Coordinates of C-alpha atoms and ligand atoms in Angstrom, one line a residue:
M52 CA -6.7 -9.4 -16.9
A53 CA -5.1 -12.7 -17.5
T54 CA -3.9 -11.5 -20.8
K55 CA -1.7 -8.8 -19.1
T56 CA 1.6 -10.7 -19.0
T57 CA 4.1 -8.2 -18.2
E58 CA 7.7 -8.9 -17.6
A59 CA 7.3 -8.7 -13.9
N60 CA 4.3 -11.1 -14.0
S61 CA 6.1 -13.7 -16.0
E62 CA 9.1 -13.4 -13.8
T63 CA 7.1 -13.4 -10.6
R64 CA 5.1 -16.4 -11.6
A65 CA 8.2 -18.3 -12.0
A66 CA 9.3 -16.8 -8.7
A67 CA 6.2 -17.6 -6.8
T68 CA 7.1 -21.3 -6.7
D69 CA 10.8 -20.8 -5.9
A70 CA 12.4 -19.7 -2.6
A71 CA 13.6 -16.0 -2.5
P72 CA 14.5 -15.3 -6.1
S73 CA 17.7 -13.4 -6.8
H74 CA 17.7 -10.1 -8.6
F75 CA 20.2 -7.7 -10.1
I76 CA 20.6 -5.5 -7.0
R77 CA 21.2 -8.5 -4.7
N78 CA 23.8 -9.6 -7.3
I79 CA 25.5 -6.1 -7.3
V80 CA 25.7 -6.1 -3.5
T81 CA 27.1 -9.6 -3.4
E82 CA 29.7 -8.7 -6.0
D83 CA 30.6 -5.4 -4.2
R84 CA 31.2 -7.5 -1.0
R85 CA 33.3 -10.1 -2.8
A86 CA 35.4 -7.2 -4.3
G87 CA 35.8 -5.7 -0.8
K88 CA 34.1 -2.4 -1.8
N89 CA 33.3 -0.2 1.3
Q90 CA 35.2 -2.9 3.4
G91 CA 32.3 -5.2 2.7
R92 CA 29.8 -2.9 4.4
V93 CA 26.2 -2.7 3.3
H94 CA 24.3 0.3 4.3
T95 CA 21.1 1.4 2.7
R96 CA 18.3 3.9 3.5
F97 CA 14.6 4.4 2.8
P98 CA 14.3 8.1 2.0
P99 CA 10.6 9.2 2.0
E100 CA 9.6 12.8 1.5
P101 CA 7.1 13.5 4.3
N102 CA 4.5 14.8 1.9
G103 CA 1.8 12.1 2.1
Y104 CA 1.2 8.7 3.4
L105 CA 3.2 5.7 2.2
H106 CA 1.6 3.3 -0.4
I107 CA 2.2 -0.2 -1.5
G108 CA 4.9 1.0 -4.0
H109 CA 6.9 2.4 -1.1
A110 CA 6.5 -1.1 0.6
K111 CA 8.5 -2.5 -2.3
S112 CA 11.3 0.0 -1.6
I113 CA 11.1 -0.5 2.2
C114 CA 11.3 -4.3 1.8
L115 CA 14.2 -4.0 -0.6
N116 CA 16.3 -1.5 1.4
F117 CA 15.7 -3.0 4.9
G118 CA 15.7 -6.6 3.4
L119 CA 19.1 -6.3 1.7
A120 CA 20.6 -4.7 4.9
A121 CA 19.3 -7.6 7.0
E122 CA 20.4 -10.2 4.5
F123 CA 24.0 -8.9 4.4
G124 CA 24.3 -8.0 8.1
G125 CA 24.2 -4.3 7.3
L126 CA 22.1 -1.3 8.4
C127 CA 19.2 0.6 6.9
N128 CA 18.4 4.2 7.9
L129 CA 15.0 5.8 7.9
R130 CA 15.6 9.2 6.4
F131 CA 13.1 11.9 5.7
D132 CA 14.0 13.8 2.6
D133 CA 12.4 17.1 4.0
T134 CA 13.8 19.8 1.9
N135 CA 10.5 21.2 0.6
P136 CA 8.8 22.9 3.5
S137 CA 5.7 23.9 1.5
K138 CA 4.3 20.4 1.1
E139 CA 5.6 18.5 4.2
E140 CA 3.9 18.0 7.5
V141 CA 4.5 16.3 10.9
Q142 CA 1.5 14.0 10.6
Y143 CA 3.1 12.4 7.6
V144 CA 6.4 11.8 9.4
E145 CA 4.4 10.1 12.2
S146 CA 2.4 7.9 9.7
I147 CA 5.5 6.9 7.8
K148 CA 7.1 5.7 11.0
E149 CA 4.0 3.8 12.0
D150 CA 3.9 2.1 8.6
V151 CA 7.4 1.1 8.4
R152 CA 7.4 -0.4 11.9
W153 CA 4.1 -2.2 11.1
L154 CA 5.7 -3.7 8.0
G155 CA 8.2 -5.2 10.4
F156 CA 11.3 -3.2 9.9
D157 CA 13.4 -1.5 12.4
W158 CA 15.8 1.5 11.9
G159 CA 17.2 1.5 15.4
D160 CA 18.4 4.9 16.4
R161 CA 18.9 5.8 12.8
E162 CA 16.0 8.2 12.2
F163 CA 17.5 10.9 10.1
Y164 CA 16.2 14.1 8.4
A165 CA 17.8 15.8 5.5
S166 CA 16.9 19.1 7.3
D167 CA 19.3 18.2 10.0
Y168 CA 22.0 18.4 7.4
S169 CA 21.1 22.0 6.4
E170 CA 24.3 23.6 7.7
Q171 CA 26.5 20.9 6.2
L172 CA 24.8 21.2 2.9
Y173 CA 25.3 25.0 3.1
Q174 CA 29.0 24.4 3.7
F175 CA 29.1 22.1 0.7
A176 CA 27.5 24.8 -1.3
L177 CA 30.2 27.4 -0.1
Q178 CA 32.8 24.9 -1.1
L179 CA 31.5 24.7 -4.7
I180 CA 31.3 28.4 -4.9
K181 CA 34.8 28.8 -3.7
S182 CA 36.1 26.4 -6.3
G183 CA 34.3 28.2 -9.0
K184 CA 31.7 25.4 -9.5
A185 CA 28.6 27.3 -8.4
F186 CA 27.2 30.8 -9.0
V187 CA 24.3 32.9 -7.9
C188 CA 21.8 33.6 -10.8
D189 CA 19.3 36.3 -11.0
L190 CA 17.2 34.8 -13.8
D191 CA 13.6 34.1 -12.8
A192 CA 11.9 30.8 -13.4
D193 CA 10.5 31.8 -16.8
Q194 CA 13.9 33.2 -18.0
M195 CA 15.6 30.1 -16.8
R196 CA 13.4 27.9 -18.8
E197 CA 14.2 29.9 -21.9
Y198 CA 17.9 29.6 -21.3
R199 CA 17.7 25.9 -20.7
G200 CA 17.3 24.8 -24.2
T201 CA 15.5 21.7 -25.2
L202 CA 16.1 17.9 -25.7
T203 CA 17.4 18.7 -29.2
E204 CA 18.9 22.2 -28.7
P205 CA 21.6 23.2 -26.3
G206 CA 21.0 25.8 -23.6
K207 CA 22.6 29.3 -23.1
N208 CA 24.8 30.4 -20.4
S209 CA 23.2 32.6 -17.9
P210 CA 24.4 36.2 -18.0
Y211 CA 25.3 35.9 -14.3
R212 CA 27.5 32.8 -14.8
D213 CA 30.8 34.6 -14.6
R214 CA 30.4 36.4 -11.3
S215 CA 33.4 36.4 -9.2
V216 CA 33.7 33.9 -6.3
D217 CA 33.6 36.9 -3.8
E218 CA 30.5 38.3 -5.5
N219 CA 28.8 34.8 -5.3
L220 CA 29.8 34.3 -1.7
G221 CA 28.4 37.6 -0.8
L222 CA 25.1 37.2 -2.6
F223 CA 24.6 33.6 -1.3
Q224 CA 25.2 34.8 2.2
R225 CA 22.6 37.6 1.6
M226 CA 20.2 34.9 0.2
R227 CA 20.6 33.0 3.3
S228 CA 19.9 36.0 5.5
G229 CA 16.6 36.6 3.8
E230 CA 17.4 39.8 2.0
F231 CA 15.8 38.7 -1.3
P232 CA 12.2 37.8 -2.2
D233 CA 11.1 34.2 -2.9
G234 CA 12.2 33.0 -6.3
S235 CA 14.4 36.0 -7.1
R236 CA 17.7 34.3 -6.9
T237 CA 19.1 30.8 -7.0
L238 CA 22.4 29.2 -6.5
R239 CA 23.3 27.1 -9.5
A240 CA 26.0 24.5 -10.3
K241 CA 28.3 25.5 -13.1
I242 CA 28.4 22.5 -15.3
D243 CA 27.5 22.6 -19.0
M244 CA 24.6 24.4 -20.7
A245 CA 25.2 22.2 -23.8
S246 CA 25.1 18.8 -22.1
P247 CA 22.6 16.3 -23.7
N248 CA 21.5 15.6 -20.2
I249 CA 19.3 18.5 -19.3
N250 CA 19.9 17.8 -15.6
L251 CA 23.6 18.9 -16.1
R252 CA 22.6 22.3 -17.6
D253 CA 23.6 24.4 -14.6
P254 CA 21.0 23.0 -12.3
V255 CA 19.6 24.8 -9.3
M256 CA 21.1 23.9 -5.9
Y257 CA 19.4 26.5 -3.7
R258 CA 16.3 28.7 -4.0
V259 CA 15.1 31.4 -1.9
L260 CA 11.9 30.3 -0.1
R261 CA 10.7 32.1 3.0
A262 CA 8.5 29.2 4.3
T263 CA 8.3 27.8 7.8
H264 CA 9.7 24.3 7.9
H265 CA 8.2 21.6 10.3
R266 CA 11.5 21.0 11.9
T267 CA 13.8 24.0 11.3
G268 CA 11.0 26.6 11.7
D269 CA 12.1 30.0 10.3
R270 CA 15.8 29.4 10.6
W271 CA 16.3 29.1 6.9
R272 CA 15.3 31.4 4.1
I273 CA 16.9 29.3 1.4
Y274 CA 16.3 25.6 0.8
P275 CA 18.3 23.0 -1.2
T276 CA 16.7 21.4 -4.1
Y277 CA 16.1 17.6 -3.9
D278 CA 18.9 17.1 -6.4
F279 CA 21.5 18.9 -4.2
A280 CA 20.3 17.4 -0.9
H281 CA 19.7 13.8 -1.8
G282 CA 23.1 12.5 -2.8
Q283 CA 24.9 14.5 -0.2
S284 CA 22.6 13.2 2.5
D285 CA 23.4 9.7 1.4
S286 CA 27.1 10.5 1.6
I287 CA 26.9 12.0 5.0
E288 CA 25.2 8.9 6.3
G289 CA 27.8 6.6 4.7
I290 CA 25.3 4.9 2.6
T291 CA 26.9 2.3 0.3
H292 CA 24.1 1.4 -2.0
S293 CA 21.6 4.2 -2.7
I294 CA 18.7 2.4 -4.2
C295 CA 16.0 4.4 -6.0
T296 CA 13.4 4.2 -8.7
H297 CA 14.1 4.8 -12.4
E298 CA 13.1 8.4 -12.7
F299 CA 16.4 9.2 -11.0
E300 CA 18.5 7.5 -13.6
D301 CA 19.1 10.8 -15.5
H302 CA 20.0 12.6 -12.4
R303 CA 22.7 10.1 -11.5
P304 CA 25.4 11.9 -13.5
L305 CA 24.5 15.1 -11.5
Y306 CA 24.7 13.3 -8.2
D307 CA 28.0 11.9 -9.3
W308 CA 29.2 15.3 -10.3
F309 CA 28.5 16.8 -6.9
L310 CA 30.1 14.0 -5.0
D311 CA 33.2 14.1 -7.2
Q312 CA 33.5 17.9 -6.9
L313 CA 33.0 17.8 -3.1
N314 CA 35.4 14.8 -2.9
I315 CA 33.3 13.1 -0.3
H316 CA 32.1 9.5 0.2
H317 CA 30.5 8.3 -2.9
P318 CA 27.5 5.8 -2.5
Q319 CA 26.6 3.9 -5.5
Q320 CA 23.2 4.7 -7.0
I321 CA 21.2 1.8 -8.3
E322 CA 17.8 2.2 -10.1
F323 CA 15.1 -0.3 -10.2
A324 CA 11.5 -0.4 -11.6
R325 CA 8.8 1.2 -9.5
L326 CA 5.7 -0.8 -8.7
N327 CA 2.5 -0.2 -10.6
L328 CA -0.6 -2.1 -9.7
T329 CA -3.7 -2.6 -11.8
Y330 CA -6.9 -0.9 -10.6
T331 CA -5.3 1.7 -8.6
V332 CA -2.9 4.6 -8.6
L333 CA 0.4 4.8 -6.9
S334 CA 1.3 8.5 -6.7
K335 CA 1.1 10.6 -3.5
R336 CA 0.0 13.6 -5.5
K337 CA -3.0 11.7 -6.8
L338 CA -3.8 10.0 -3.5
L339 CA -3.8 13.4 -1.8
L340 CA -6.3 14.6 -4.3
L341 CA -8.6 11.7 -3.6
V342 CA -8.4 12.6 0.1
K343 CA -8.8 16.3 -0.4
E344 CA -11.7 16.1 -2.7
G345 CA -13.5 13.6 -0.6
H346 CA -13.6 10.7 -3.0
V347 CA -12.4 8.5 -0.1
A348 CA -12.8 8.9 3.6
G349 CA -9.2 9.6 4.3
W350 CA -5.6 8.3 3.9
D351 CA -6.6 5.2 5.7
D352 CA -9.8 4.5 3.8
P353 CA -9.7 0.8 3.2
R354 CA -9.9 1.3 -0.5
M355 CA -6.8 3.2 -0.6
P356 CA -3.5 1.6 -1.7
T357 CA -1.7 3.3 1.1
I358 CA -0.1 1.1 3.8
A359 CA -2.6 2.7 6.3
G360 CA -5.5 1.9 4.0
I361 CA -4.6 -1.7 3.3
R362 CA -3.8 -2.3 7.0
R363 CA -7.2 -1.1 7.9
R364 CA -8.6 -3.3 5.1
G365 CA -7.2 -6.3 7.0
Y366 CA -4.0 -7.0 4.9
T367 CA -1.2 -8.4 7.0
A368 CA 2.3 -7.3 7.1
E369 CA 3.5 -10.9 6.1
A370 CA 1.3 -10.9 3.0
I371 CA 2.8 -7.6 1.8
R372 CA 6.4 -8.7 2.4
N373 CA 5.8 -11.9 0.7
F374 CA 4.2 -10.0 -2.3
C375 CA 7.2 -7.8 -2.4
E376 CA 9.5 -10.7 -2.4
R377 CA 7.6 -12.5 -5.1
I378 CA 7.4 -9.6 -7.7
G379 CA 11.1 -9.4 -7.6
V380 CA 13.1 -6.4 -8.6
A381 CA 13.4 -5.6 -12.3
K382 CA 15.1 -2.9 -14.3
R383 CA 12.1 -2.4 -16.6
N384 CA 8.9 -0.7 -15.5
S385 CA 5.9 -2.9 -15.5
T386 CA 2.5 -3.3 -14.0
V387 CA 1.6 -6.0 -11.5
D388 CA -1.8 -7.6 -11.5
I389 CA -3.6 -6.6 -8.3
A390 CA -4.9 -10.2 -8.2
M391 CA -1.4 -11.3 -7.3
L392 CA -1.3 -9.1 -4.1
E393 CA -4.7 -10.5 -3.3
H394 CA -3.5 -14.1 -3.8
C395 CA -0.6 -13.4 -1.3
L396 CA -3.2 -12.1 1.2
R397 CA -5.5 -15.1 0.8
E398 CA -2.6 -17.5 1.2
D399 CA -1.6 -15.8 4.5
L400 CA -5.1 -15.4 5.8
N401 CA -6.1 -19.0 4.9
K402 CA -3.5 -20.1 7.5
R403 CA -4.1 -17.6 10.2
A404 CA -7.8 -16.4 10.1
P405 CA -10.3 -18.4 12.2
R406 CA -13.4 -19.5 10.3
V407 CA -16.7 -18.3 11.6
M408 CA -20.2 -17.9 10.5
A409 CA -21.9 -14.6 9.6
V410 CA -24.9 -13.8 7.6
L411 CA -24.7 -10.6 5.6
R412 CA -28.2 -10.5 4.1
P413 CA -30.3 -12.4 6.6
I414 CA -33.6 -14.2 6.2
R415 CA -35.3 -16.0 9.0
V416 CA -35.6 -19.9 9.1
V417 CA -37.9 -21.6 11.7
I418 CA -37.3 -25.3 12.4
E419 CA -40.8 -26.4 13.2
N420 CA -39.9 -29.7 14.9
Y421 CA -37.1 -28.3 17.0
P422 CA -38.1 -27.6 20.6
E423 CA -39.0 -24.0 21.4
N424 CA -36.6 -23.3 24.3
Q425 CA -33.8 -25.5 23.4
T426 CA -30.2 -24.4 22.7
E427 CA -27.4 -26.8 21.6
E428 CA -23.7 -25.9 21.6
L429 CA -22.3 -27.3 18.5
A430 CA -18.5 -27.8 18.1
A431 CA -17.0 -25.9 15.3
V432 CA -13.3 -26.2 14.0
N433 CA -11.6 -22.9 14.0
N434 CA -9.2 -23.6 11.1
P435 CA -8.9 -26.9 9.5
E436 CA -5.5 -25.7 8.1
D437 CA -4.2 -25.5 11.6
P438 CA -5.5 -27.8 14.3
S439 CA -3.7 -26.0 17.0
M440 CA -6.2 -23.2 16.6
G441 CA -8.7 -25.5 18.3
T442 CA -12.5 -25.5 18.4
R443 CA -15.3 -23.3 19.6
K444 CA -19.0 -23.6 20.5
V445 CA -21.7 -22.3 18.3
P446 CA -25.2 -22.0 19.6
F447 CA -28.0 -23.6 17.6
S448 CA -31.7 -23.1 18.2
R449 CA -35.1 -23.2 16.6
V450 CA -35.0 -19.9 14.8
L451 CA -32.0 -19.1 12.6
Y452 CA -30.8 -16.6 10.0
I453 CA -29.5 -17.8 6.6
E454 CA -28.4 -15.8 3.6
Q455 CA -31.3 -14.6 1.4
D456 CA -29.2 -16.0 -1.5
D457 CA -29.3 -19.5 0.0
F458 CA -33.0 -19.8 -0.4
R459 CA -35.0 -19.7 -3.7
E460 CA -38.8 -20.2 -3.8
E461 CA -38.5 -21.1 -7.4
P462 CA -35.0 -22.6 -7.8
P463 CA -33.4 -22.4 -11.2
K464 CA -31.9 -25.5 -12.7
G465 CA -28.8 -26.6 -10.9
Y466 CA -29.6 -24.7 -7.7
F467 CA -28.9 -27.0 -4.9
R468 CA -29.4 -24.8 -1.8
L469 CA -32.6 -24.4 0.1
S470 CA -36.0 -24.5 -1.8
P471 CA -39.4 -25.8 -1.0
G472 CA -39.1 -29.7 -0.7
N473 CA -35.4 -29.5 -0.8
E474 CA -32.8 -30.3 1.9
V475 CA -29.5 -28.8 2.8
R476 CA -27.0 -29.2 5.5
L477 CA -26.5 -26.5 8.1
R478 CA -22.7 -26.3 8.7
Y479 CA -21.8 -28.0 12.0
A480 CA -25.4 -28.9 12.7
Y481 CA -28.3 -30.8 11.0
I482 CA -29.9 -31.4 7.6
I483 CA -33.0 -29.4 7.2
K484 CA -35.8 -29.5 4.7
C485 CA -37.9 -26.6 3.5
V486 CA -41.6 -27.3 4.1
G487 CA -43.2 -23.9 3.4
V488 CA -42.7 -20.1 3.4
V489 CA -44.4 -17.1 5.1
K490 CA -44.9 -14.1 3.0
D491 CA -45.2 -10.4 3.8
A492 CA -48.9 -9.5 3.3
A493 CA -48.1 -6.2 1.6
T494 CA -45.1 -7.0 -0.6
G495 CA -45.6 -10.7 -1.2
A496 CA -41.8 -11.3 -0.5
V497 CA -40.9 -14.4 1.5
S498 CA -40.2 -13.2 5.0
E499 CA -39.6 -16.5 6.7
V500 CA -38.6 -20.0 5.6
R501 CA -40.3 -22.8 7.4
C502 CA -38.2 -26.1 7.8
T503 CA -38.0 -29.3 9.6
Y504 CA -34.8 -30.9 10.7
D505 CA -33.7 -34.5 10.8
P506 CA -32.3 -35.1 14.3
E507 CA -30.4 -38.2 13.1
T508 CA -28.1 -36.1 10.9
K509 CA -26.1 -34.0 13.6
S510 CA -22.7 -33.2 12.2
G511 CA -19.9 -35.4 13.7
S512 CA -22.3 -38.1 15.0
S513 CA -22.0 -41.6 13.9
R514 CA -25.3 -41.5 12.2
S515 CA -24.6 -38.4 10.2
S516 CA -23.5 -40.1 7.0
R517 CA -26.5 -39.1 4.9
K518 CA -25.3 -36.6 2.2
V519 CA -27.0 -33.7 0.6
K520 CA -25.8 -31.6 -2.3
A521 CA -25.2 -28.3 -0.4
T522 CA -24.0 -27.0 3.0
I523 CA -24.9 -23.4 4.0
H524 CA -23.9 -21.2 6.9
W525 CA -26.3 -19.8 9.5
V526 CA -26.5 -18.0 12.8
S527 CA -29.0 -18.5 15.6
V528 CA -31.3 -15.5 15.9
A529 CA -31.4 -15.4 19.7
H530 CA -27.7 -15.5 20.0
A531 CA -26.3 -13.6 17.0
I532 CA -24.8 -10.2 17.2
Q533 CA -25.7 -7.4 14.9
A534 CA -23.0 -6.0 12.8
E535 CA -22.4 -3.6 10.0
V536 CA -20.3 -4.9 7.1
R537 CA -18.6 -2.8 4.5
L538 CA -17.9 -4.5 1.2
Y539 CA -15.1 -3.0 -0.9
D540 CA -14.2 -3.3 -4.5
H541 CA -11.4 -1.9 -6.6
L542 CA -11.1 1.8 -6.3
F543 CA -11.1 2.2 -10.2
T544 CA -13.1 0.5 -12.9
K545 CA -10.2 0.4 -15.2
E546 CA -7.0 -1.6 -15.1
D547 CA -5.0 1.4 -15.9
P548 CA -6.9 4.4 -14.5
D549 CA -4.4 6.7 -16.2
D550 CA -5.2 5.3 -19.7
L551 CA -7.4 8.2 -20.9
P552 CA -7.8 10.4 -23.9
D553 CA -6.1 13.8 -23.8
G554 CA -7.8 16.2 -21.3
I555 CA -9.9 13.7 -19.5
D556 CA -9.5 13.6 -15.8
W557 CA -8.3 10.3 -14.4
K558 CA -10.9 10.4 -11.6
I559 CA -13.6 9.7 -14.2
N560 CA -12.4 6.1 -13.7
L561 CA -13.2 6.0 -10.1
N562 CA -15.5 3.0 -9.3
P563 CA -18.9 4.3 -8.0
Q564 CA -19.5 0.8 -6.6
S565 CA -16.2 0.6 -4.6
L566 CA -18.0 0.6 -1.2
E567 CA -21.3 -1.1 -0.3
I568 CA -22.5 -0.8 3.2
L569 CA -24.7 -3.6 4.7
P570 CA -26.0 -2.2 8.0
D571 CA -27.9 -5.1 9.4
C572 CA -25.7 -8.3 9.3
R573 CA -25.6 -11.0 12.0
V574 CA -22.5 -12.7 13.3
E575 CA -22.0 -15.6 15.7
P576 CA -21.5 -14.5 19.3
Y577 CA -17.9 -15.6 19.3
L578 CA -17.1 -12.4 17.4
G579 CA -18.5 -10.3 20.2
D580 CA -15.1 -10.2 21.9
A581 CA -13.0 -9.9 18.7
A582 CA -10.2 -7.3 19.0
R583 CA -10.1 -4.4 16.6
G584 CA -8.1 -5.2 13.6
S585 CA -8.5 -9.0 14.0
T586 CA -9.4 -11.0 10.8
F587 CA -11.7 -13.9 10.2
Q588 CA -12.9 -16.0 7.3
F589 CA -16.7 -15.7 7.2
E590 CA -17.3 -19.2 5.8
R591 CA -18.3 -19.1 2.1
L592 CA -18.0 -15.3 2.0
G593 CA -14.5 -14.1 2.3
Y594 CA -12.2 -12.7 4.8
F595 CA -13.2 -9.9 7.0
C596 CA -11.6 -7.7 9.7
V597 CA -13.0 -5.8 12.7
D598 CA -12.5 -2.2 11.7
A599 CA -9.5 -0.8 13.7
A600 CA -10.7 2.8 13.7
E601 CA -14.5 2.7 14.3
S602 CA -15.7 -0.7 15.6
S603 CA -16.9 -1.0 19.2
R604 CA -18.8 -3.4 21.3
Q605 CA -21.9 -1.4 20.9
R606 CA -21.5 -1.1 17.1
L607 CA -19.5 -4.0 15.5
L608 CA -18.1 -2.9 12.3
F609 CA -16.3 -5.3 9.8
N610 CA -14.4 -4.5 6.7
R611 CA -14.4 -7.1 3.9
T612 CA -10.7 -7.6 3.3
I613 CA -11.1 -9.9 0.2
T614 CA -13.4 -12.4 -1.2
L615 CA -12.5 -16.1 -1.4
R616 CA -12.3 -16.2 -5.2
D617 CA -8.6 -16.4 -6.2
T618 CA -8.3 -15.3 -9.7
W619 CA -4.5 -15.2 -9.6
A620 CA -4.4 -18.9 -8.5
K621 CA -6.4 -19.6 -11.6
I622 CA -4.0 -17.6 -13.8
E623 CA -1.1 -19.5 -12.2
R624 CA -2.6 -22.9 -12.8
G625 CA -3.5 -21.9 -16.3
S626 CA 0.0 -20.8 -17.1
K627 CA 1.5 -24.1 -15.7
K628 CA -0.6 -26.1 -18.0
L629 CA 0.8 -24.3 -21.1
Ligands
ATP702 P1 5.2 9.2 -5.3 O1 5.4 9.1 -6.8 O2 4.1 8.3 -4.8 O3 4.8 10.6 -4.9 P2 7.8 9.5 -4.5 O4 8.8 8.8 -5.2 O5 7.7 10.9 -4.7 O6 6.4 8.8 -4.6 P3 9.3 9.4 -2.0 O7 8.7 9.8 -0.6 O8 10.2 10.3 -2.6 O9 7.9 9.4 -2.9 O10 9.7 7.9 -2.1 C1 10.5 7.3 -1.1 C2 11.2 6.1 -1.8 O11 10.2 5.2 -2.3 C3 11.9 6.6 -3.0 O12 13.2 5.9 -2.9 C4 11.2 6.0 -4.1 O13 12.0 5.8 -5.2 C5 10.4 4.8 -3.6 N1 9.2 4.6 -4.3 C6 8.1 5.6 -4.5 N2 7.1 5.0 -5.2 C7 7.5 3.7 -5.5 C8 7.0 2.7 -6.2 N3 5.8 2.8 -6.8 N4 7.7 1.6 -6.4 C9 8.7 1.4 -5.7 N5 9.4 2.3 -5.0 C10 8.8 3.5 -4.9
MG703 MG1 10.1 11.3 -4.7

């Protein structure tokens, strides 16, 4: 992992220590404003297609678009690029709005839909037909592919390319009114079949598609292609900087051509590198497959890299925004180490998450010399990083649970936790010593650890100075609350799940151990009232959040957000030493 030093990683490592790093898009906007372009206006947009849930890659685009607008006193629109009725759904629109809002961005009253521009786009198409720049073509998809040529060979003109304006207008009108079957005719731009850029070889602008659209219903029988709709939608909205990912670089000359031919407001398209993350996939198509085939429980499964998934996992919007700022904006594609995202999360949770005690794999401890019916309320600090978070009381009594892992009947060398004859400190409480064990008659396994405590060693008391090598967490059996805890690991076993020999399905790299369910954990009573979605540090174990979808008072359910081990901090320290 540490060896994967991509361009973004080395840039971001430097960035992580500085304040907001500048980047080439910010520089372009600054320069445009200095030169008085667009009267100094900055107007961006985030343009999702509502065909799936947003993922962490989209968060990069959201932070960039909304962030630049805010920084320069401009505006950012939320525009749904909904020109493909067959894959789009209202549930996706709703989830996208929820996710953008949750990330902390506000589009005001500027919630737009490319489908709202249908009539305007149709008029633009008529304008191009009338100026002899577009024609109706009867080639089917296969024929069109044949005529298109290849990267090394020019294409051939369609036999329908020289239709008269009147004939084109008539046919296009009839396409609109639904006279022709799906796929039978297209409207194409008349550009150049010999262009080295295949996107300019008379690209399709409209296709016949008699599908019901989630907003316009059955009103339209033709739909514009993304390439025809996108740039014109930006223009209609007065966008100044149309920021998109690299795959659209080769389409830019086509967008420019449309805008120039139509002679309308011309936004400047700027491409940046899309975010890739290790141990996951960032493609709506693939994420949809994981959901449909049941590899995960849904779009918001806490293992998913979707915004809904990582939110349910316990990520905070601050951590994600901070991550997006730190990774910067580069021109070249690269892969960011997921450990860096996790590092940003830990940094945020370290400050805000109260620290509590929970025992995930419990074993009973009986303190023989502690009075049977006594309970003490011990003071515990909620977060040493932030004294304003105060303290709470933790009940202590004669019978406790500790982690099975914190006891060994036969301790290996260097094991300082509880073992026969050995002492440990119980966090916020006393030093205890193991004086024996009780074993299950049938299995021979240790079922109970017998201890004594030293009343002179109460935490915080003036006589508590005696030191032992280990401090462990615990809960009181009589007071603890039962909970289910779900431990998550990376969704894929490989850093790059797509790195496969030909013909092998990427899903083979799914991690069969990405979810472990611990049904019988015990947490301190303080957590009984915890709100859904709230996050805690379980001392020594990691960060956990109350599951926002399924947890209830009757059945408390926690997701492990992240462990405490910060591999990225180690990488960072290592690189500073060099
Ligand atoms: P996917 O490849 O996941 O299906 P997409 O590009 O088809 O994504 P859109 O809904 O078209 O999804 O994306 C909306 C915006 O988000 C676009 O401007 C797109 O460039 C940007 N975007 C999508 N994926 C990423 C990514 N991984 N990193 C940065 N920006 C992204
Ligand atoms: Mg797209």
